[in-house]
């Protein structure tokens, strides 16, 4: 995992997390690097062409626009849902514009479509701490049983509802 977060125009990366996961990925032949980033970082990153074979899951808040991308990655999934901790009450989720099961299924389908093709998967939300971290953690847990690396970091606070929905969708979806 690499964290891309802008703070006073400086890009911070959690290379120690990436190193641990990179070692595990190489051991099982998986070459996909997972990055977690915030809106400002993705806008900065997209000001020049993305590295080849890059996929992006971009999350925007309900009522806000998506991060402006001057250049597009090879694969892009854009979704809108808020970052609010709530119960599994589906009616309440719709009212608060939080992640739906259908959106979790879209993420799972996107991941399975780019897996084996993309070398980099970027998960991006407004602050790069909760929704994007939860998606990255769910994918890591599904792919390598290493989602705990995201939870162990002091930088992230993964949204547990997002994490559980995406992980369930990944496990239930064929492929």
Coordinates of N, CA, C and O in Angstrom, one line a residue:
X1 N 0.9 -1.2 0.0 CA 0.0 0.0 0.0 C 0.9 1.2 0.0 O 1.8 1.3 0.7
X2 N 0.5 2.2 -0.8 CA 1.2 3.5 -0.8 C 0.1 4.5 -0.5 O -1.0 4.5 -1.1
X3 N 0.4 5.4 0.4 CA -0.6 6.4 0.7 C -0.1 7.7 0.0 O 1.1 8.1 0.2
X4 N -0.9 8.3 -0.8 CA -0.6 9.6 -1.4 C -1.5 10.6 -0.8 O -2.7 10.7 -1.1
X5 N -0.9 11.5 0.1 CA -1.7 12.5 0.7 C -0.9 13.8 0.6 O 0.3 13.9 0.8
X6 N -1.6 14.8 0.2 CA -1.0 16.2 0.0 C -1.1 16.9 1.3 O -2.1 16.9 1.9
X7 N 0.0 17.4 1.8 CA 0.0 18.3 3.0 C 1.1 19.3 2.8 O 2.2 19.0 2.7
X8 N 0.6 20.6 2.7 CA 1.5 21.7 2.4 C 2.4 21.4 1.2 O 3.6 21.5 1.2
X9 N 1.7 20.9 0.1 CA 2.4 20.6 -1.2 C 3.4 19.5 -1.1 O 4.3 19.4 -2.0
X10 N 3.4 18.7 -0.1 CA 4.4 17.6 0.0 C 3.6 16.3 -0.1 O 2.6 16.1 0.5
X11 N 4.1 15.4 -0.9 CA 3.5 14.1 -1.1 C 4.1 13.1 -0.1 O 5.3 12.9 0.0
X12 N 3.2 12.5 0.8 CA 3.7 11.6 1.8 C 3.4 10.2 1.4 O 2.3 9.9 1.0
X13 N 4.3 9.3 1.5 CA 4.1 7.9 1.2 C 4.4 7.0 2.3 O 5.4 7.2 3.0
X14 N 3.6 6.0 2.6 CA 3.9 5.0 3.6 C 4.6 3.8 3.0 O 4.0 2.8 2.8
X15 N 5.8 4.0 2.7 CA 6.6 3.0 2.0 C 6.8 1.7 2.9 O 6.9 0.6 2.3
X16 N 6.8 1.8 4.2 CA 7.0 0.6 5.0 C 5.8 -0.3 4.8 O 6.0 -1.5 4.8
X17 N 4.6 0.2 4.7 CA 3.4 -0.7 4.4 C 3.5 -1.3 3.0 O 3.3 -2.5 2.8
X18 N 3.9 -0.5 2.0 CA 4.1 -1.0 0.7 C 5.1 -2.1 0.6 O 4.9 -3.1 0.0
X19 N 6.2 -1.9 1.3 CA 7.3 -2.9 1.3 C 6.8 -4.2 1.8 O 7.0 -5.3 1.2
X20 N 6.1 -4.3 2.9 CA 5.5 -5.5 3.5 C 4.6 -6.2 2.5 O 4.7 -7.4 2.3
X21 N 3.7 -5.4 1.9 CA 2.7 -6.0 1.0 C 3.3 -6.4 -0.3 O 3.0 -7.4 -0.9
X22 N 4.2 -5.6 -0.8 CA 4.9 -5.9 -2.0 C 5.7 -7.2 -1.9 O 5.6 -8.0 -2.8
X23 N 6.3 -7.5 -0.8 CA 7.0 -8.7 -0.6 C 6.0 -9.9 -0.6 O 6.3 -10.9 -1.3
X24 N 4.9 -9.8 0.0 CA 3.9 -10.8 -0.1 C 3.3 -11.0 -1.5 O 3.1 -12.1 -1.9
X25 N 3.1 -9.9 -2.2 CA 2.5 -10.0 -3.5 C 3.5 -10.7 -4.5 O 3.1 -11.5 -5.3
X26 N 4.8 -10.4 -4.3 CA 5.8 -11.0 -5.2 C 5.9 -12.5 -4.9 O 6.1 -13.3 -5.8
X27 N 5.7 -12.9 -3.6 CA 5.7 -14.3 -3.3 C 4.6 -15.1 -3.9 O 4.7 -16.3 -4.1
X28 N 3.5 -14.4 -4.2 CA 2.4 -15.2 -4.8 C 2.1 -14.8 -6.2 O 1.2 -15.2 -6.9
X29 N 3.1 -14.0 -6.8 CA 3.0 -13.7 -8.2 C 2.1 -12.6 -8.6 O 1.8 -12.4 -9.8
X30 N 1.5 -11.8 -7.7 CA 0.6 -10.7 -7.9 C 1.5 -9.4 -8.0 O 2.2 -9.1 -7.1
X31 N 1.3 -8.7 -9.1 CA 2.1 -7.5 -9.3 C 1.3 -6.2 -9.1 O 1.8 -5.2 -9.5
X32 N 0.1 -6.3 -8.6 CA -0.7 -5.1 -8.5 C -0.3 -4.4 -7.2 O -0.3 -4.9 -6.1
X33 N 0.0 -3.1 -7.4 CA 0.3 -2.2 -6.2 C -1.0 -1.5 -5.9 O -1.6 -0.9 -6.8
X34 N -1.3 -1.4 -4.6 CA -2.5 -0.7 -4.2 C -2.1 0.6 -3.5 O -1.2 0.6 -2.6
X35 N -2.7 1.7 -4.0 CA -2.4 3.0 -3.4 C -3.6 3.6 -2.9 O -4.7 3.4 -3.4
X36 N -3.5 4.4 -1.8 CA -4.6 5.1 -1.2 C -4.3 6.6 -1.3 O -3.2 7.0 -0.9
X37 N -5.3 7.4 -1.8 CA -4.9 8.8 -1.9 C -6.2 9.7 -1.7 O -7.3 9.2 -1.8
X38 N -5.9 10.9 -1.5 CA -7.0 11.9 -1.3 C -7.2 12.7 -2.6 O -6.5 12.4 -3.6
X39 N -8.2 13.5 -2.6 CA -8.6 14.3 -3.8 C -7.4 15.1 -4.3 O -7.1 15.1 -5.5
X40 N -6.8 15.9 -3.4 CA -5.7 16.8 -3.9 C -4.6 16.0 -4.5 O -4.0 16.4 -5.5
X41 N -4.3 14.9 -3.9 CA -3.2 14.0 -4.5 C -3.5 13.5 -5.8 O -2.7 13.4 -6.7
X42 N -4.8 13.0 -6.0 CA -5.1 12.5 -7.3 C -5.2 13.5 -8.4 O -4.8 13.3 -9.5
X43 N -5.6 14.7 -8.0 CA -5.6 15.9 -9.0 C -4.2 16.2 -9.4 O -3.9 16.3 -10.6
X44 N -3.3 16.2 -8.4 CA -1.9 16.4 -8.7 C -1.3 15.3 -9.6 O -0.6 15.5 -10.5
X45 N -1.6 14.1 -9.2 CA -1.1 12.9 -9.9 C -1.6 12.9 -11.4 O -0.9 12.6 -12.3
X46 N -2.9 13.3 -11.6 CA -3.5 13.3 -12.9 C -3.1 14.5 -13.7 O -3.6 14.7 -14.8
X47 N -2.2 15.4 -13.2 CA -1.8 16.5 -14.0 C -0.8 16.1 -15.0 O -0.4 16.9 -15.9
X48 N -0.2 14.9 -14.9 CA 0.6 14.3 -15.9 C 0.1 12.9 -16.2 O -0.8 12.4 -15.4
X49 N 0.5 12.3 -17.3 CA -0.1 10.9 -17.6 C 0.2 9.9 -16.5 O 1.2 10.0 -15.8
X50 N -0.8 9.1 -16.2 CA -0.7 8.0 -15.3 C 0.4 7.0 -15.8 O 0.6 6.9 -17.0
X51 N 0.9 6.3 -14.9 CA 1.8 5.1 -15.3 C 0.9 4.2 -16.0 O -0.3 4.0 -15.8
X52 N 1.5 3.4 -17.0 CA 0.8 2.5 -17.8 C 0.1 1.4 -16.8 O 0.7 1.1 -15.8
X53 N -1.0 0.9 -17.2 CA -1.7 -0.2 -16.5 C -2.1 0.3 -15.1 O -2.0 -0.5 -14.1
X54 N -2.7 1.5 -15.0 CA -3.2 2.0 -13.8 C -4.7 2.0 -13.8 O -5.3 2.4 -14.8
X55 N -5.3 1.6 -12.7 CA -6.7 1.6 -12.5 C -7.0 2.5 -11.3 O -6.2 2.6 -10.4
X56 N -8.2 3.2 -11.3 CA -8.5 4.2 -10.3 C -10.0 3.9 -9.9 O -10.9 3.9 -10.7
X57 N -10.2 3.8 -8.6 CA -11.5 3.9 -8.0 C -11.6 5.2 -7.3 O -10.9 5.5 -6.3
X58 N -12.5 6.1 -7.8 CA -12.6 7.5 -7.3 C -14.0 7.6 -6.7 O -15.0 7.4 -7.3
X59 N -13.9 8.1 -5.4 CA -15.2 8.3 -4.6 C -15.3 9.7 -4.3 O -14.4 10.4 -3.9
X60 N -16.5 10.2 -4.6 CA -16.9 11.6 -4.3 C -18.0 11.7 -3.3 O -18.8 10.7 -3.2
X61 N -18.1 12.7 -2.6 CA -19.2 12.9 -1.6 C -20.5 13.2 -2.4 O -20.4 13.9 -3.5
X62 N -21.6 12.8 -1.9 CA -22.9 13.2 -2.5 C -23.0 14.7 -2.6 O -22.8 15.4 -1.6
X63 N -23.3 15.2 -3.8 CA -23.5 16.6 -4.0 C -22.2 17.3 -4.5 O -22.3 18.5 -4.9
X64 N -21.1 16.6 -4.4 CA -19.8 17.2 -4.9 C -19.5 16.6 -6.3 O -19.9 15.6 -6.7
X65 N -18.6 17.3 -6.9 CA -18.1 16.8 -8.2 C -16.9 15.9 -8.0 O -16.4 15.8 -6.9
X66 N -16.6 15.1 -9.0 CA -15.5 14.2 -8.9 C -14.2 15.0 -9.0 O -14.2 16.1 -9.5
X67 N -13.1 14.4 -8.5 CA -11.8 15.1 -8.7 C -11.5 15.3 -10.2 O -11.8 14.4 -11.0
X68 N -11.0 16.4 -10.5 CA -10.7 16.7 -11.9 C -9.4 16.0 -12.3 O -8.4 16.2 -11.7
X69 N -9.6 15.2 -13.4 CA -8.4 14.5 -13.9 C -8.1 15.0 -15.3 O -8.8 14.8 -16.2
X70 N -6.9 15.6 -15.3 CA -6.4 16.1 -16.7 C -6.2 14.9 -17.6 O -6.5 14.9 -18.7
X71 N -5.5 13.9 -17.0 CA -5.3 12.7 -17.7 C -6.1 11.5 -17.1 O -6.3 11.6 -15.8
X72 N -6.5 10.6 -17.9 CA -7.3 9.5 -17.4 C -6.4 8.2 -17.2 O -5.5 8.0 -18.0
X73 N -6.7 7.4 -16.2 CA -6.0 6.1 -16.0 C -6.5 5.2 -17.1 O -7.6 5.4 -17.7
X74 N -6.0 4.0 -17.2 CA -6.4 3.0 -18.2 C -7.8 2.5 -17.8 O -8.6 2.1 -18.7
X75 N -8.1 2.4 -16.5 CA -9.5 1.9 -16.1 C -9.9 2.9 -15.0 O -9.1 3.2 -14.1
X76 N -11.2 3.3 -15.0 CA -11.7 4.2 -14.0 C -13.1 3.8 -13.6 O -14.0 3.6 -14.4
X77 N -13.3 3.8 -12.3 CA -14.6 3.6 -11.7 C -14.9 4.8 -10.8 O -14.1 5.1 -9.9
X78 N -16.0 5.5 -11.0 CA -16.3 6.7 -10.2 C -17.7 6.4 -9.5 O -18.6 6.0 -10.2
X79 N -17.7 6.6 -8.2 CA -18.9 6.4 -7.4 C -19.1 7.6 -6.5 O -18.1 8.2 -6.1
X80 N -20.4 7.8 -6.1 CA -20.7 8.8 -5.2 C -21.4 8.2 -3.9 O -22.4 7.5 -4.1
X81 N -20.8 8.4 -2.8 CA -21.4 8.0 -1.5 C -20.7 8.7 -0.4 O -19.5 9.0 -0.5
X82 N -21.5 9.0 0.7 CA -20.9 9.8 1.8 C -20.2 8.8 2.8 O -20.4 7.6 2.8
X83 N -19.4 9.4 3.6 CA -18.6 8.7 4.6 C -19.3 8.9 5.9 O -18.8 9.8 6.7
X84 N -20.3 8.2 6.2 CA -21.0 8.2 7.5 C -21.1 6.9 8.1 O -21.5 5.9 7.4
X85 N -20.8 6.7 9.4 CA -21.0 5.4 10.0 C -22.4 5.2 10.3 O -23.1 6.0 10.9
X86 N -23.0 4.1 9.7 CA -24.4 3.9 10.0 C -24.6 2.4 10.1 O -23.7 1.6 9.9
X87 N -25.8 2.0 10.5 CA -26.2 0.6 10.6 C -26.4 0.0 9.2 O -26.2 0.6 8.2
X88 N -26.8 -1.3 9.2 CA -27.1 -1.9 8.0 C -28.5 -1.6 7.5 O -29.0 -2.3 6.6
X89 N -29.2 -0.7 8.0 CA -30.5 -0.3 7.6 C -30.5 0.3 6.2 O -30.0 1.4 6.0
X90 N -31.0 -0.4 5.2 CA -30.9 0.0 3.8 C -31.6 1.3 3.5 O -31.1 2.1 2.8
X91 N -32.8 1.5 4.1 CA -33.5 2.7 3.9 C -32.7 3.9 4.4 O -32.7 5.0 3.8
X92 N -32.1 3.8 5.6 CA -31.3 4.9 6.1 C -30.1 5.1 5.3 O -29.7 6.3 5.1
X93 N -29.5 4.1 4.7 CA -28.3 4.3 3.9 C -28.7 5.1 2.6 O -27.9 6.0 2.2
X94 N -29.8 4.8 2.0 CA -30.2 5.6 0.9 C -30.5 7.0 1.2 O -30.0 8.0 0.5
X95 N -31.1 7.3 2.4 CA -31.4 8.6 2.8 C -30.1 9.4 3.1 O -30.0 10.6 2.8
X96 N -29.1 8.8 3.7 CA -27.9 9.5 4.0 C -26.8 9.4 2.9 O -25.7 9.9 3.0
X97 N -27.2 8.7 1.8 CA -26.3 8.6 0.6 C -25.0 7.9 1.0 O -23.9 8.3 0.6
X98 N -25.1 6.9 1.8 CA -23.9 6.1 2.1 C -23.8 4.9 1.1 O -24.7 4.8 0.3
X99 N -22.7 4.2 1.2 CA -22.5 3.1 0.2 C -23.7 2.1 0.2 O -24.1 1.6 1.2
X100 N -24.1 1.7 -1.0 CA -25.1 0.7 -1.2 C -24.4 -0.6 -1.5 O -23.2 -0.7 -1.9
X101 N -25.2 -1.7 -1.4 CA -24.7 -3.0 -1.8 C -24.3 -3.1 -3.2 O -23.3 -3.7 -3.7
X102 N -25.2 -2.4 -4.1 CA -24.9 -2.3 -5.5 C -23.6 -1.6 -5.8 O -22.8 -2.1 -6.7
X103 N -23.2 -0.6 -5.1 CA -21.9 0.1 -5.3 C -20.8 -0.8 -4.9 O -19.7 -0.9 -5.5
X104 N -21.0 -1.6 -3.8 CA -19.9 -2.5 -3.4 C -19.7 -3.6 -4.5 O -18.6 -4.0 -4.8
X105 N -20.8 -4.0 -5.1 CA -20.7 -5.0 -6.2 C -20.0 -4.4 -7.4 O -19.3 -5.1 -8.1
X106 N -20.2 -3.1 -7.6 CA -19.5 -2.4 -8.7 C -18.0 -2.4 -8.5 O -17.2 -2.6 -9.4
X107 N -17.6 -2.1 -7.2 CA -16.2 -2.1 -6.9 C -15.6 -3.5 -7.1 O -14.6 -3.7 -7.6
X108 N -16.4 -4.6 -6.6 CA -15.9 -5.9 -6.7 C -15.7 -6.3 -8.2 O -14.7 -6.9 -8.6
X109 N -16.7 -6.0 -9.0 CA -16.6 -6.3 -10.5 C -15.5 -5.5 -11.1 O -14.8 -6.1 -12.0
X110 N -15.3 -4.3 -10.8 CA -14.2 -3.5 -11.3 C -12.8 -4.1 -10.9 O -12.0 -4.3 -11.8
X111 N -12.7 -4.5 -9.7 CA -11.4 -5.1 -9.2 C -11.2 -6.4 -10.0 O -10.1 -6.6 -10.5
X112 N -12.2 -7.2 -10.1 CA -12.0 -8.5 -10.8 C -11.7 -8.3 -12.3 O -11.0 -9.1 -12.9
X113 N -12.2 -7.2 -12.8 CA -12.0 -7.0 -14.3 C -10.5 -6.5 -14.5 O -9.9 -6.9 -15.5
X114 N -10.0 -5.7 -13.6 CA -8.6 -5.2 -13.8 C -7.6 -6.0 -13.1 O -6.4 -5.9 -13.5
X115 N -7.9 -7.0 -12.3 CA -7.0 -7.9 -11.6 C -6.3 -8.7 -12.7 O -6.9 -9.3 -13.6
X116 N -4.9 -8.7 -12.7 CA -4.2 -9.4 -13.7 C -3.8 -8.5 -14.9 O -3.0 -8.9 -15.7
X117 N -4.5 -7.4 -15.0 CA -4.2 -6.4 -16.1 C -3.5 -5.2 -15.5 O -2.5 -4.7 -16.1
X118 N -4.1 -4.6 -14.4 CA -3.5 -3.4 -13.9 C -2.3 -3.7 -13.0 O -2.3 -4.7 -12.3
X119 N -1.3 -2.9 -13.0 CA -0.2 -3.0 -12.2 C -0.3 -2.1 -10.9 O 0.3 -2.3 -9.9
X120 N -1.2 -1.1 -11.1 CA -1.4 -0.1 -10.0 C -2.9 0.1 -9.8 O -3.6 0.3 -10.8
X121 N -3.4 -0.1 -8.6 CA -4.8 0.2 -8.3 C -4.9 1.3 -7.3 O -4.4 1.1 -6.2
X122 N -5.4 2.5 -7.7 CA -5.5 3.6 -6.7 C -6.9 3.7 -6.2 O -7.9 3.7 -7.0
X123 N -7.0 3.8 -4.9 CA -8.3 4.0 -4.2 C -8.3 5.4 -3.7 O -7.4 5.8 -2.9
X124 N -9.2 6.3 -4.1 CA -9.2 7.7 -3.8 C -10.6 8.1 -3.3 O -11.6 7.8 -3.8
X125 N -10.5 8.9 -2.2 CA -11.7 9.6 -1.7 C -11.3 11.0 -1.3 O -10.2 11.4 -1.5
X126 N -12.2 11.7 -0.6 CA -11.9 13.1 -0.3 C -10.6 13.3 0.5 O -9.8 14.1 0.1
X127 N -10.5 12.6 1.6 CA -9.3 12.8 2.5 C -8.4 11.6 2.4 O -7.3 11.7 3.1
X128 N -8.7 10.6 1.7 CA -7.8 9.4 1.6 C -7.5 8.7 2.9 O -6.5 8.2 3.2
X129 N -8.6 8.7 3.8 CA -8.4 8.1 5.1 C -9.4 7.0 5.4 O -9.1 6.1 6.2
X130 N -10.6 7.2 4.9 CA -11.7 6.3 5.4 C -12.3 5.4 4.3 O -12.1 4.2 4.3
X131 N -13.0 6.0 3.4 CA -13.6 5.2 2.3 C -12.6 4.5 1.4 O -12.7 3.3 1.2
X132 N -11.6 5.3 0.9 CA -10.6 4.7 0.1 C -9.8 3.6 0.8 O -9.4 2.6 0.3
X133 N -9.5 3.9 2.1 CA -8.7 3.0 2.9 C -9.5 1.7 3.1 O -9.0 0.6 3.1
X134 N -10.8 1.8 3.3 CA -11.7 0.7 3.5 C -11.7 -0.2 2.3 O -11.7 -1.4 2.4
X135 N -11.8 0.4 1.1 CA -11.8 -0.3 -0.1 C -10.5 -1.0 -0.3 O -10.5 -2.2 -0.7
X136 N -9.4 -0.3 -0.1 CA -8.1 -0.9 -0.2 C -7.9 -2.1 0.7 O -7.4 -3.2 0.4
X137 N -8.4 -1.9 2.0 CA -8.3 -3.0 3.0 C -9.1 -4.2 2.6 O -8.6 -5.3 2.7
X138 N -10.3 -4.0 2.1 CA -11.1 -5.1 1.6 C -10.5 -5.9 0.5 O -10.5 -7.1 0.5
X139 N -9.9 -5.1 -0.5 CA -9.3 -5.8 -1.6 C -8.1 -6.6 -1.1 O -7.8 -7.7 -1.5
X140 N -7.3 -6.0 -0.3 CA -6.1 -6.7 0.3 C -6.5 -7.9 1.1 O -5.8 -8.9 1.0
X141 N -7.5 -7.8 1.9 CA -8.0 -8.9 2.6 C -8.5 -10.1 1.7 O -8.1 -11.2 1.9
X142 N -9.2 -9.7 0.7 CA -9.7 -10.7 -0.3 C -8.5 -11.3 -1.0 O -8.5 -12.6 -1.2
X143 N -7.6 -10.5 -1.5 CA -6.5 -11.0 -2.4 C -5.4 -11.7 -1.6 O -4.8 -12.7 -2.2
X144 N -5.1 -11.3 -0.4 CA -3.9 -11.8 0.2 C -4.1 -11.9 1.8 O -3.1 -12.2 2.4
X145 N -5.3 -11.8 2.3 CA -5.5 -11.9 3.7 C -4.6 -10.9 4.5 O -4.2 -11.2 5.5
X146 N -4.4 -9.7 3.9 CA -3.6 -8.7 4.5 C -4.2 -7.4 4.6 O -3.5 -6.3 4.6
X147 N -5.5 -7.3 4.8 CA -6.2 -6.1 5.0 C -5.8 -5.4 6.3 O -5.9 -4.2 6.4
X148 N -5.3 -6.2 7.2 CA -4.9 -5.7 8.5 C -3.8 -4.6 8.4 O -3.7 -3.8 9.3
X149 N -3.1 -4.6 7.3 CA -2.0 -3.7 7.2 C -2.6 -2.2 7.1 O -1.9 -1.3 7.6
X150 N -3.7 -2.1 6.5 CA -4.4 -0.8 6.5 C -4.9 -0.4 7.9 O -4.7 0.8 8.3
X151 N -5.5 -1.3 8.5 CA -6.0 -1.0 9.9 C -4.9 -0.7 10.9 O -5.0 0.0 11.8
X152 N -3.7 -1.3 10.7 CA -2.6 -1.1 11.6 C -1.9 0.2 11.4 O -1.2 0.7 12.3
X153 N -2.2 0.9 10.4 CA -1.6 2.2 10.1 C -2.3 3.3 10.9 O -3.5 3.3 11.1
X154 N -1.5 4.2 11.5 CA -2.0 5.4 12.2 C -2.6 6.4 11.2 O -3.3 7.4 11.6
X155 N -2.4 6.3 9.9 CA -2.8 7.3 8.9 C -4.3 7.1 8.6 O -5.0 8.0 8.2
X156 N -4.8 5.8 8.6 CA -6.1 5.5 8.1 C -7.1 5.2 9.2 O -6.7 4.7 10.3
X157 N -8.3 5.4 8.9 CA -9.5 5.1 9.8 C -10.5 4.5 8.9 O -11.5 5.2 8.5
X158 N -10.3 3.2 8.4 CA -11.3 2.7 7.4 C -12.7 2.7 7.9 O -13.0 2.3 9.0
X159 N -13.6 3.0 7.0 CA -15.0 3.0 7.2 C -15.4 1.5 7.2 O -15.3 0.8 6.2
X160 N -15.9 1.0 8.4 CA -16.1 -0.4 8.6 C -17.3 -0.9 7.7 O -17.3 -2.0 7.3
X161 N -18.3 0.0 7.5 CA -19.4 -0.4 6.7 C -19.0 -0.6 5.3 O -19.3 -1.6 4.6
X162 N -18.2 0.3 4.7 CA -17.6 0.1 3.4 C -16.7 -1.1 3.3 O -16.9 -1.9 2.4
X163 N -15.9 -1.3 4.3 CA -15.0 -2.5 4.3 C -15.8 -3.8 4.2 O -15.5 -4.6 3.4
X164 N -16.8 -3.9 5.1 CA -17.5 -5.2 5.1 C -18.4 -5.4 3.8 O -18.5 -6.5 3.4
X165 N -18.9 -4.3 3.3 CA -19.7 -4.5 2.1 C -18.9 -4.9 0.9 O -19.2 -5.7 0.1
X166 N -17.7 -4.2 0.8 CA -16.8 -4.5 -0.4 C -16.3 -5.9 -0.2 O -16.2 -6.7 -1.2
X167 N -15.8 -6.3 1.0 CA -15.3 -7.6 1.2 C -16.3 -8.7 0.9 O -16.0 -9.7 0.2
X168 N -17.6 -8.5 1.4 CA -18.6 -9.5 1.1 C -18.9 -9.6 -0.4 O -19.1 -10.7 -0.9
X169 N -18.9 -8.4 -1.1 CA -19.2 -8.4 -2.6 C -18.0 -9.2 -3.3 O -18.3 -9.9 -4.2
X170 N -16.8 -9.0 -2.9 CA -15.7 -9.6 -3.5 C -15.8 -11.2 -3.3 O -15.5 -11.9 -4.2
X171 N -16.2 -11.6 -2.1 CA -16.2 -13.0 -1.8 C -17.4 -13.7 -2.5 O -17.4 -14.9 -2.9
X172 N -18.5 -12.9 -2.7 CA -19.7 -13.5 -3.3 C -19.7 -13.5 -4.8 O -20.4 -14.3 -5.5
X173 N -18.9 -12.6 -5.4 CA -18.9 -12.5 -6.9 C -18.0 -13.6 -7.5 O -16.9 -13.7 -7.1
X174 N -18.5 -14.3 -8.5 CA -17.7 -15.3 -9.2 C -16.5 -14.6 -9.9 O -16.6 -13.5 -10.3
X175 N -15.5 -15.4 -10.0 CA -14.3 -14.9 -10.8 C -13.2 -14.7 -9.9 O -12.2 -14.2 -9.9

